[in-house]
Tab-separated table of C-alpha atoms in Angstrom:
chain	number	residue	atom	x	y	z
A	164	MET	CA	79.785	138.800	133.171
A	165	LYS	CA	77.906	141.515	131.311
A	166	ARG	CA	77.663	141.178	127.547
A	167	LEU	CA	76.868	144.075	125.178
A	168	ASN	CA	76.367	142.344	121.837
A	169	LEU	CA	76.543	144.962	119.078
A	170	SER	CA	77.151	142.536	116.238
A	171	PRO	CA	77.349	138.753	115.594
A	172	LEU	CA	79.464	139.009	112.434
A	173	THR	CA	83.205	139.252	111.936
A	174	GLU	CA	84.721	140.414	108.668
A	175	SER	CA	87.386	142.770	107.217
A	176	ALA	CA	85.837	146.002	106.025
A	177	THR	CA	85.976	146.879	102.370
A	178	LEU	CA	87.508	150.138	101.259
A	179	LEU	CA	83.982	151.651	100.876
A	180	ARG	CA	82.976	150.470	104.341
A	181	ARG	CA	86.207	151.830	105.892
A	182	ALA	CA	85.458	155.193	104.307
A	183	GLY	CA	81.946	155.031	105.767
A	184	VAL	CA	83.272	154.276	109.239
A	185	VAL	CA	85.778	157.154	109.029
A	186	VAL	CA	83.151	159.634	107.775
A	187	GLY	CA	80.564	158.417	110.197
A	188	SER	CA	83.008	158.705	113.152
A	189	VAL	CA	84.027	162.240	112.189
A	190	GLY	CA	80.436	163.180	111.774
A	191	LEU	CA	79.319	161.717	115.072
A	192	THR	CA	82.187	163.420	116.921
A	193	ALA	CA	81.327	166.749	115.366
A	194	LEU	CA	77.647	166.343	116.166
A	195	TYR	CA	78.152	165.537	119.844
A	196	SER	CA	80.808	168.227	120.156
A	197	LEU	CA	78.235	170.769	118.821
A	198	LEU	CA	75.572	169.475	121.144
A	199	VAL	CA	77.943	169.996	124.149
A	200	LEU	CA	78.942	173.468	122.988
A	201	VAL	CA	75.355	174.637	122.260
A	202	ARG	CA	74.215	173.484	125.697
A	203	ALA	CA	77.185	175.143	127.320
A	204	LEU	CA	76.466	178.389	125.449
A	205	PHE	CA	72.922	178.473	126.845
A	206	GLY	CA	73.948	177.360	130.372
A	207	GLN	CA	72.225	174.019	130.018
A	208	LEU	CA	75.216	171.682	130.228
A	209	ASN	CA	75.708	169.584	133.343
A	210	ARG	CA	77.651	166.464	134.168
A	211	SER	CA	74.832	163.977	133.692
A	212	ILE	CA	74.153	165.331	130.206
A	213	VAL	CA	77.880	164.988	129.325
A	214	ASP	CA	77.814	161.427	130.657
A	215	LYS	CA	74.767	160.663	128.468
A	216	TYR	CA	76.414	162.200	125.380
A	217	CYS	CA	79.697	160.348	125.957
A	218	ARG	CA	77.889	157.044	126.161
A	219	GLU	CA	75.657	157.723	123.170
A	220	TRP	CA	78.649	158.834	121.051
A	221	SER	CA	80.633	155.834	122.111
A	222	ALA	CA	77.838	153.344	121.445
A	223	ALA	CA	77.249	154.856	117.973
A	224	LEU	CA	80.982	154.581	117.127
A	225	LEU	CA	81.052	150.966	118.208
A	226	ARG	CA	77.964	150.133	116.148
A	227	LEU	CA	79.779	151.387	113.038
A	228	VAL	CA	82.316	148.654	113.521
A	229	ARG	CA	79.787	146.149	114.950
A	230	ALA	CA	81.868	145.346	118.061
A	231	SER	CA	80.734	142.651	120.399
A	232	LEU	CA	81.501	143.613	124.013
A	233	SER	CA	81.684	141.609	127.226
A	234	VAL	CA	82.619	142.964	130.645
A	235	ARG	CA	84.117	140.917	133.493
A	236	GLY	CA	85.183	141.801	137.012
A	237	GLN	CA	83.833	143.889	139.851
A	238	VAL	CA	83.589	147.612	139.220
A	239	PRO	CA	84.113	149.711	142.358
A	240	ASP	CA	81.495	152.134	143.712
A	241	PHE	CA	82.679	155.340	142.147
A	242	ASN	CA	80.335	157.296	144.348
A	243	ASP	CA	81.921	156.486	147.701
A	244	GLY	CA	83.741	159.797	147.998
A	245	ARG	CA	87.205	158.497	147.011
A	246	ARG	CA	89.260	159.707	144.045
A	247	TYR	CA	89.499	157.192	141.211
A	248	ILE	CA	91.773	156.739	138.149
A	249	ILE	CA	91.080	154.005	135.638
A	250	MET	CA	94.400	152.865	134.208
A	251	CYS	CA	93.582	151.098	130.990
A	252	THR	CA	95.555	149.169	128.338
A	253	HIS	CA	95.830	151.120	125.120
A	254	ALA	CA	95.772	149.269	121.795
A	255	SER	CA	93.212	151.188	119.722
A	256	HIS	CA	91.434	154.479	119.224
A	257	TYR	CA	88.359	152.513	120.399
A	258	ASP	CA	89.667	151.988	123.979
A	259	ILE	CA	87.930	155.115	125.192
A	260	PRO	CA	84.530	154.507	123.589
A	261	VAL	CA	84.646	150.953	124.904
A	262	SER	CA	85.356	152.250	128.400
A	263	PHE	CA	82.559	154.813	128.274
A	264	VAL	CA	80.091	152.133	127.269
A	265	SER	CA	81.281	149.394	129.605
A	266	LEU	CA	81.919	151.295	132.891
A	267	PRO	CA	79.671	153.422	135.077
A	268	GLY	CA	80.365	156.844	136.529
A	269	SER	CA	81.334	160.259	135.152
A	270	ILE	CA	84.414	159.110	133.307
A	271	ARG	CA	86.699	161.773	131.697
A	272	MET	CA	89.834	160.961	129.755
A	273	LEU	CA	93.100	162.502	130.890
A	274	ALA	CA	93.812	164.061	127.495
A	275	LYS	CA	96.933	165.088	125.679
A	276	LYS	CA	97.035	168.864	125.253
A	277	GLU	CA	97.176	168.415	121.422
A	278	LEU	CA	93.605	167.195	121.439
A	279	PHE	CA	92.389	170.544	122.722
A	280	ARG	CA	93.640	172.213	119.571
A	281	ILE	CA	91.241	170.235	117.337
A	282	PRO	CA	88.336	172.481	116.198
A	283	LEU	CA	85.002	171.735	117.921
A	284	LEU	CA	86.336	168.687	119.777
A	285	GLY	CA	88.853	170.672	121.815
A	286	GLN	CA	86.343	173.260	122.898
A	287	ALA	CA	83.764	170.589	123.706
A	288	MET	CA	86.264	168.640	125.755
A	289	ARG	CA	87.033	171.721	127.893
A	290	ALA	CA	83.378	172.418	128.374
A	291	ALA	CA	82.803	168.771	129.307
A	292	GLU	CA	85.471	168.695	132.021
A	293	PHE	CA	88.141	166.706	130.267
A	294	PRO	CA	91.422	167.456	132.101
A	295	SER	CA	94.976	167.714	130.801
A	296	VAL	CA	98.233	167.936	132.728
A	297	ASP	CA	101.060	169.840	131.081
A	298	ARG	CA	104.212	168.681	132.865
A	299	ALA	CA	106.459	170.596	130.532
A	300	HIS	CA	105.639	173.796	132.431
A	301	ARG	CA	105.840	173.541	136.207
A	302	THR	CA	103.465	176.334	137.105
A	303	ARG	CA	100.841	175.097	134.675
A	304	ALA	CA	101.317	171.522	135.810
A	305	VAL	CA	100.650	172.456	139.493
A	306	ARG	CA	97.502	174.300	138.355
A	307	ASP	CA	96.406	171.385	136.180
A	308	LEU	CA	97.013	168.883	138.973
A	309	GLU	CA	94.953	170.912	141.445
A	310	LYS	CA	92.136	171.131	138.869
A	311	ALA	CA	92.242	167.368	138.359
A	312	ARG	CA	92.180	166.804	142.068
A	313	GLN	CA	89.039	169.054	142.392
A	314	MET	CA	87.372	167.238	139.524
A	315	MET	CA	88.039	163.865	141.162
A	316	GLU	CA	86.839	165.046	144.568
A	317	SER	CA	83.598	166.207	142.929
A	318	GLY	CA	82.955	162.767	141.431
A	319	ILE	CA	84.881	162.719	138.115
A	320	VAL	CA	86.601	159.369	137.386
A	321	LEU	CA	89.746	159.884	135.368
A	322	TRP	CA	90.709	157.540	132.507
A	323	ALA	CA	94.396	157.264	131.728
A	324	ALA	CA	96.565	155.072	129.519
A	325	PRO	CA	99.839	154.360	131.389
A	326	GLU	CA	101.519	153.096	128.143
A	327	GLY	CA	101.107	156.563	126.658
A	328	THR	CA	100.791	155.202	123.111
A	329	ARG	CA	98.881	152.495	121.340
A	330	SER	CA	100.220	148.943	121.284
A	331	PRO	CA	100.253	147.519	117.731
A	332	ASP	CA	99.572	143.921	118.853
A	333	GLY	CA	97.669	144.286	122.141
A	334	GLN	CA	100.638	143.425	124.299
A	335	LEU	CA	101.556	145.724	127.131
A	336	LEU	CA	104.144	148.468	126.300
A	337	PRO	CA	106.454	150.159	128.839
A	338	PHE	CA	104.705	152.523	131.207
A	339	LYS	CA	105.073	156.293	131.476
A	340	LYS	CA	105.274	157.806	134.927
A	341	GLY	CA	102.871	160.706	134.484
A	342	CYS	CA	99.576	159.146	135.488
A	343	PHE	CA	101.227	157.351	138.419
A	344	HIS	CA	102.549	160.619	139.736
A	345	LEU	CA	99.003	162.046	139.432
A	346	ALA	CA	97.598	158.999	141.349
A	347	LEU	CA	100.124	159.537	144.152
A	348	GLU	CA	99.641	163.323	144.349
A	349	THR	CA	95.833	162.885	144.540
A	350	GLN	CA	95.984	159.718	146.691
A	351	ALA	CA	93.633	158.059	144.281
A	352	VAL	CA	92.373	154.484	143.950
A	353	ILE	CA	93.694	153.000	140.730
A	354	VAL	CA	91.348	150.659	138.860
A	355	PRO	CA	93.287	148.520	136.361
A	356	VAL	CA	91.205	147.701	133.158
A	357	ALA	CA	92.455	145.542	130.301
A	358	ILE	CA	90.649	145.478	127.010
A	359	ARG	CA	91.295	142.207	125.127
A	360	GLY	CA	90.895	141.961	121.383
A	361	ILE	CA	90.490	145.703	120.793
A	362	HIS	CA	93.716	145.914	118.778
A	363	ARG	CA	91.999	143.858	116.015
A	364	VAL	CA	89.243	146.410	115.461
A	365	LEU	CA	91.605	149.108	114.186
A	366	PRO	CA	95.290	148.042	114.496
A	367	ALA	CA	97.576	150.909	115.541
A	368	ARG	CA	98.999	153.018	112.726
A	369	THR	CA	96.873	151.334	110.079
A	370	TRP	CA	93.529	151.942	108.300
A	371	GLN	CA	92.577	148.225	108.380
A	372	ILE	CA	89.163	148.124	110.100
A	373	ASN	CA	87.817	144.678	111.128
A	374	LEU	CA	84.099	144.454	111.755
A	375	GLY	CA	82.273	142.386	114.337
A	376	GLN	CA	85.282	141.761	116.535
A	377	PRO	CA	84.746	140.277	120.069
A	378	VAL	CA	86.098	142.693	122.690
A	379	ASP	CA	86.546	141.630	126.306
A	380	VAL	CA	86.750	144.282	128.991
A	381	ARG	CA	88.334	143.003	132.243
A	382	VAL	CA	88.293	144.949	135.485
A	383	GLY	CA	91.016	144.233	137.992
A	384	ASN	CA	91.280	144.681	141.779
A	385	PRO	CA	91.600	148.316	142.857
A	386	VAL	CA	95.066	149.572	143.995
A	387	ASP	CA	94.786	152.160	146.759
A	388	THR	CA	97.549	154.757	146.881
A	389	ALA	CA	96.468	156.244	150.168
A	390	GLY	CA	99.562	156.797	152.356
A	391	LYS	CA	101.960	156.085	149.480
A	392	THR	CA	104.640	158.585	148.438
A	393	ARG	CA	106.952	159.179	145.488
A	394	GLU	CA	109.352	156.618	147.003
A	395	ASP	CA	106.636	153.990	146.267
A	396	LEU	CA	106.379	154.949	142.580
A	397	GLY	CA	108.335	151.973	141.200
A	398	GLN	CA	106.462	149.449	143.320
A	399	LEU	CA	103.156	150.997	142.353
A	400	MET	CA	103.943	150.830	138.669
A	401	ASP	CA	105.024	147.179	139.060
A	402	GLU	CA	101.800	146.295	140.888
A	403	VAL	CA	99.552	147.828	138.279
A	404	ARG	CA	101.545	146.296	135.491
A	405	SER	CA	101.309	142.785	137.041
A	406	ASN	CA	97.584	143.298	137.401
A	407	LEU	CA	97.127	144.252	133.788
A	408	ILE	CA	99.312	141.429	132.513
A	409	GLU	CA	97.143	138.969	134.487
A	410	LEU	CA	93.973	140.539	133.116
A	411	LEU	CA	95.307	140.280	129.579
A	412	GLY	CA	96.206	136.652	130.166
A	413	ASN	CA	99.986	136.210	130.451
A	414	GLY	CA	100.537	139.300	128.342
A	415	GLU	CA	98.503	138.002	125.397
A	416	ALA	CA	95.536	140.033	124.160
A	417	GLU	CA	93.198	137.337	122.830
């Protein structure tokens, strides 16, 4: 087990501290977005720099809430030439920073297209190879899928949340089919990841920030989709769901 201890204290943030976390988070996001865009403008942006910025940004965000991280499980070799998709539980805005800090490789979130409309952040995400798949338009979806496939073949590890939205209590919500279709169409290896306790840091649809929370990242056994087809979609979803429920501990996020 790897432990990343960012804080020994647990407490509910005061209104002033919550404001500080929000302002600090916005400021850090703007800063790193600008760094990405400036480097891209001068032709000095590459994947290793983006990886470094993602991890620095994530670690800084987690220090603001003094999260205490531990990582359990065997992480696959993301450099073995296979395509990989991390399918992660989703109970907080902090799931992605936790994943960037805890897991190796060039991880890029499979993002909702709405995020690309946010000033600075959207442009930085495009420059940093964050993909999006727009299934509402077939022609665009085909193009997006091909781009995602090329990214994965070149070493990008996609991060996706099969629940599609944040769970308010850390328990697993129903799955959406989109990222499973992508996994089948790219014949990817799915890596299930459950993040226990993250829902307490910033509960969904609230502004209640809790400091110093223990967060446990659990990596499950890879699920290879090689040779599987759309007929296997339901079975694949069930297998990943069962894996995540086991990682969470009988469906309970401790």
